[in-house]
C-alpha atoms as a printed R data frame, in Angstrom:
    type eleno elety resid chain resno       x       y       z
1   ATOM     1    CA   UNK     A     1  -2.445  22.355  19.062
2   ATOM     2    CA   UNK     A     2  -0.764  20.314  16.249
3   ATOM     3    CA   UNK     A     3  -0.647  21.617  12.740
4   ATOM     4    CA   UNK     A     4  -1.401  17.958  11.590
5   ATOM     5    CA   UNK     A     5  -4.441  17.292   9.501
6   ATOM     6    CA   UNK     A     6  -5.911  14.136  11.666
7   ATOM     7    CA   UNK     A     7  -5.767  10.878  10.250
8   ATOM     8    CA   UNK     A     8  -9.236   9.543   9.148
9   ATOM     9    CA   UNK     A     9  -9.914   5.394   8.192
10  ATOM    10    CA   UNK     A    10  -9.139   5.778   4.998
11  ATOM    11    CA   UNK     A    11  -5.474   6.841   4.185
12  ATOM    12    CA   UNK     A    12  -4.355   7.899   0.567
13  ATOM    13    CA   UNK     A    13  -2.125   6.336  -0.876
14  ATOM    14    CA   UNK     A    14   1.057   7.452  -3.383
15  ATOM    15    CA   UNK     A    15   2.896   4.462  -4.573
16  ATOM    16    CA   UNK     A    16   5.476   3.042  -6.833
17  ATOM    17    CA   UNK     A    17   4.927  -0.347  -7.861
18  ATOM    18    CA   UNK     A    18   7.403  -2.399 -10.440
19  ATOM    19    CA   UNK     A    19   5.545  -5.846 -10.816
20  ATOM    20    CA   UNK     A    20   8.219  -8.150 -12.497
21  ATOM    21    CA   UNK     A    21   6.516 -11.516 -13.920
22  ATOM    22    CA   UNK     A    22   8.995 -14.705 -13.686
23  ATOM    23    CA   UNK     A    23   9.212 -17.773 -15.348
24  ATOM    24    CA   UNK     A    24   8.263 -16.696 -18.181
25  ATOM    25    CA   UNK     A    25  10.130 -18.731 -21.687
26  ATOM    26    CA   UNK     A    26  10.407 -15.972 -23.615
27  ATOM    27    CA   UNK     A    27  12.558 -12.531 -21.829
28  ATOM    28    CA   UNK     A    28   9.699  -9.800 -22.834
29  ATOM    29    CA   UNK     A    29   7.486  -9.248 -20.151
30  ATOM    30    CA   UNK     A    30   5.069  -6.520 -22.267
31  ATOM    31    CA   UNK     A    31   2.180  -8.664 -23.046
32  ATOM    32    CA   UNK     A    32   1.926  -8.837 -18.701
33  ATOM    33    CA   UNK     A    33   2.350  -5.334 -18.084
34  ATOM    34    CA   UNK     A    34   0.111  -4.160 -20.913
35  ATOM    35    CA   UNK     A    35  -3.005  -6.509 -18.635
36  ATOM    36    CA   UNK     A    36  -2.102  -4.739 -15.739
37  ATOM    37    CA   UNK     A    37  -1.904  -1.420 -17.007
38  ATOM    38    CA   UNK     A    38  -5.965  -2.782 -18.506
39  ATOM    39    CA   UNK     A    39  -6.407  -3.715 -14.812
40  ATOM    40    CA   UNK     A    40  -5.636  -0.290 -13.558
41  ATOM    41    CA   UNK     A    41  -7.604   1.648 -16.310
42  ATOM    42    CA   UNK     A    42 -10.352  -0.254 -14.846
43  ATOM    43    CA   UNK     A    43 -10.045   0.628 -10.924
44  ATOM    44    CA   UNK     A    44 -10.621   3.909 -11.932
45  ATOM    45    CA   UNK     A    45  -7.457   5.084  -9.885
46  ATOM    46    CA   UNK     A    46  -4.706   7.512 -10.970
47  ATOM    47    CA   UNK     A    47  -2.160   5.773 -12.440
48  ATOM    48    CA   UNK     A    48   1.135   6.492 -14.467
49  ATOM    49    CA   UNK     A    49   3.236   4.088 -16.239
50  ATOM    50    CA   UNK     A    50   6.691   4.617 -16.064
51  ATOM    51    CA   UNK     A    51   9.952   2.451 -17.941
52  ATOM    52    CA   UNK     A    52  10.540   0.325 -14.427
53  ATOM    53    CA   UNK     A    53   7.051   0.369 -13.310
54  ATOM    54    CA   UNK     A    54   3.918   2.522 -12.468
55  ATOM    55    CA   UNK     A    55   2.851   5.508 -10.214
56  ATOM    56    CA   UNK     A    56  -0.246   4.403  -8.661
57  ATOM    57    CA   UNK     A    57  -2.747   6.626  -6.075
58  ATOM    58    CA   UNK     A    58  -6.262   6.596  -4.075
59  ATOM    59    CA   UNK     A    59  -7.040   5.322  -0.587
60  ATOM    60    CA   UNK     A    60  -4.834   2.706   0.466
61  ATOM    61    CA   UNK     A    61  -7.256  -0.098   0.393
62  ATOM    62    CA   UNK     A    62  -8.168   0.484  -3.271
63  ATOM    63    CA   UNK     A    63  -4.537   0.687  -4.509
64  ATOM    64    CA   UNK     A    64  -3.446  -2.301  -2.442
65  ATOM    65    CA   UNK     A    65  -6.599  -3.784  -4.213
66  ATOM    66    CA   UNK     A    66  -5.612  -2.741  -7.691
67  ATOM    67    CA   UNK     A    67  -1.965  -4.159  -7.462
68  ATOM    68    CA   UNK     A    68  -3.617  -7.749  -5.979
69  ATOM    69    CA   UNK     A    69  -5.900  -8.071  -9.113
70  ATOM    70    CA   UNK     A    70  -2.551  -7.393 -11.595
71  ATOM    71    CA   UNK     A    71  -1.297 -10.271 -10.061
72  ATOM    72    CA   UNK     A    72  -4.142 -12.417 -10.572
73  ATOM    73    CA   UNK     A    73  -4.385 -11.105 -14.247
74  ATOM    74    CA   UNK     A    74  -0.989 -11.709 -14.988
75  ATOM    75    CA   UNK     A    75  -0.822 -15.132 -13.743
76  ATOM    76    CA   UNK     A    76  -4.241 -16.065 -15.290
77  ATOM    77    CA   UNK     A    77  -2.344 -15.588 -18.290
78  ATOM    78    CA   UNK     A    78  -0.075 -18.173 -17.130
79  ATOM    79    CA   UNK     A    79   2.862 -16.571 -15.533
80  ATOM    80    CA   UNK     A    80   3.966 -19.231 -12.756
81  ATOM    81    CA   UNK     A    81   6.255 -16.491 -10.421
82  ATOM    82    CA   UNK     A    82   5.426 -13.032  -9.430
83  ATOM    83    CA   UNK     A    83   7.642 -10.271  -7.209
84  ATOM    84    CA   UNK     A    84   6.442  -7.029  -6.789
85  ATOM    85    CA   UNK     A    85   8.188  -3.747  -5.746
86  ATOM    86    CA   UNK     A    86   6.252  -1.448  -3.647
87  ATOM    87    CA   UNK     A    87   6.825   2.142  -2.426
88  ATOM    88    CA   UNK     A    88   4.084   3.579  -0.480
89  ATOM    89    CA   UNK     A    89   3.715   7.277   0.715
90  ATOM    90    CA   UNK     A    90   0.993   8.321   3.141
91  ATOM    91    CA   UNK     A    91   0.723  11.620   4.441
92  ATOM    92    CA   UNK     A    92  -1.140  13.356   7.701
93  ATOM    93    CA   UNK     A    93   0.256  16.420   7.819
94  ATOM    94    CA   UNK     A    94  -1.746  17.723   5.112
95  ATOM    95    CA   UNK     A    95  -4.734  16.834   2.723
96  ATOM    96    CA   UNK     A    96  -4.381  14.915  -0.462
97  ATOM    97    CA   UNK     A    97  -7.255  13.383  -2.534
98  ATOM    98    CA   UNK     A    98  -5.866  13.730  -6.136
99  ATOM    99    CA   UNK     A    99  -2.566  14.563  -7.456
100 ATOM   100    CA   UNK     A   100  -0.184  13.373  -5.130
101 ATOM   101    CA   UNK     A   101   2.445  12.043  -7.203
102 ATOM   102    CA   UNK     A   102   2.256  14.854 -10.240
103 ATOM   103    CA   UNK     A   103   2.215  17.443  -6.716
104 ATOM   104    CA   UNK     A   104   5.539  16.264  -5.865
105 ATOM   105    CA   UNK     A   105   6.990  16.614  -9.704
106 ATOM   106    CA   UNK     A   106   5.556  20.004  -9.983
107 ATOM   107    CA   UNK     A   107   7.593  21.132  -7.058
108 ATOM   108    CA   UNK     A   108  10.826  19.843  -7.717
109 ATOM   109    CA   UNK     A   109  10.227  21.488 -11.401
110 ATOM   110    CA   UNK     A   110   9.446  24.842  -9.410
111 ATOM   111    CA   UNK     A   111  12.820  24.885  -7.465
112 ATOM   112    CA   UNK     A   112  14.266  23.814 -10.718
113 ATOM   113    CA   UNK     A   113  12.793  27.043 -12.705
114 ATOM   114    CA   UNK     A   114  13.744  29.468  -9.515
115 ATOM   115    CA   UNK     A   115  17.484  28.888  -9.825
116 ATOM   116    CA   UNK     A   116  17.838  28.743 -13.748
């Protein structure tokens, strides 16, 4: 018998997204990622922002979800061009509902603290 937790419809989802707005006449993009940022408070997802983009987590429909509607905010505030970076992380060999990406930080920082 495996050791893997079996997958169920609903994956989670740990991603990296940089959404980079184009276009644009002016070269500050913070107006666009400060709406997105409003977009993700309101998902109700965990979410981190980050200096080249944002830590984003829940079941894989719902972050895929939240990332589609920062597009549409950003260019309903009239940015013509968007292209999005995306690194997604799904697991089965364990279960994760919460935490993912702060669970991978925290153990790095352990091995970190056991060889000081």
């Amino acid at each position: 018998m495996s050791d893997q937790v079996a997958p169920t419809d609903t994956l989670y989802a740990v991603a990296d997204f940089c959404l980079i707005p184009m276009g644009l006449p002016v070269p500050s993009v913070g107006p666009q990622i400060a709406e997105c940022q409003r977009v993700l408070e309101k998902s109700g997802l965990e979410y981190k922002l980050h200096g080249y983009g944002t830590n984003i987590e829940g079941p894989w429909d719902a972050v895929m979800t939240a990332i589609g509607e920062c597009h549409r905010a950003v260019h309903a505030m009239g940015t013509p061009r968007i292209a999005t970076d995306i690194r997604i992380g799904t697991r089965t060999d364990k279960s994760i509902s919460s935490g993912g990406n702060d669970g991978k930080v925290k153990r790095v920082e352990e091995i970190l603290a056991s060889r000081s």
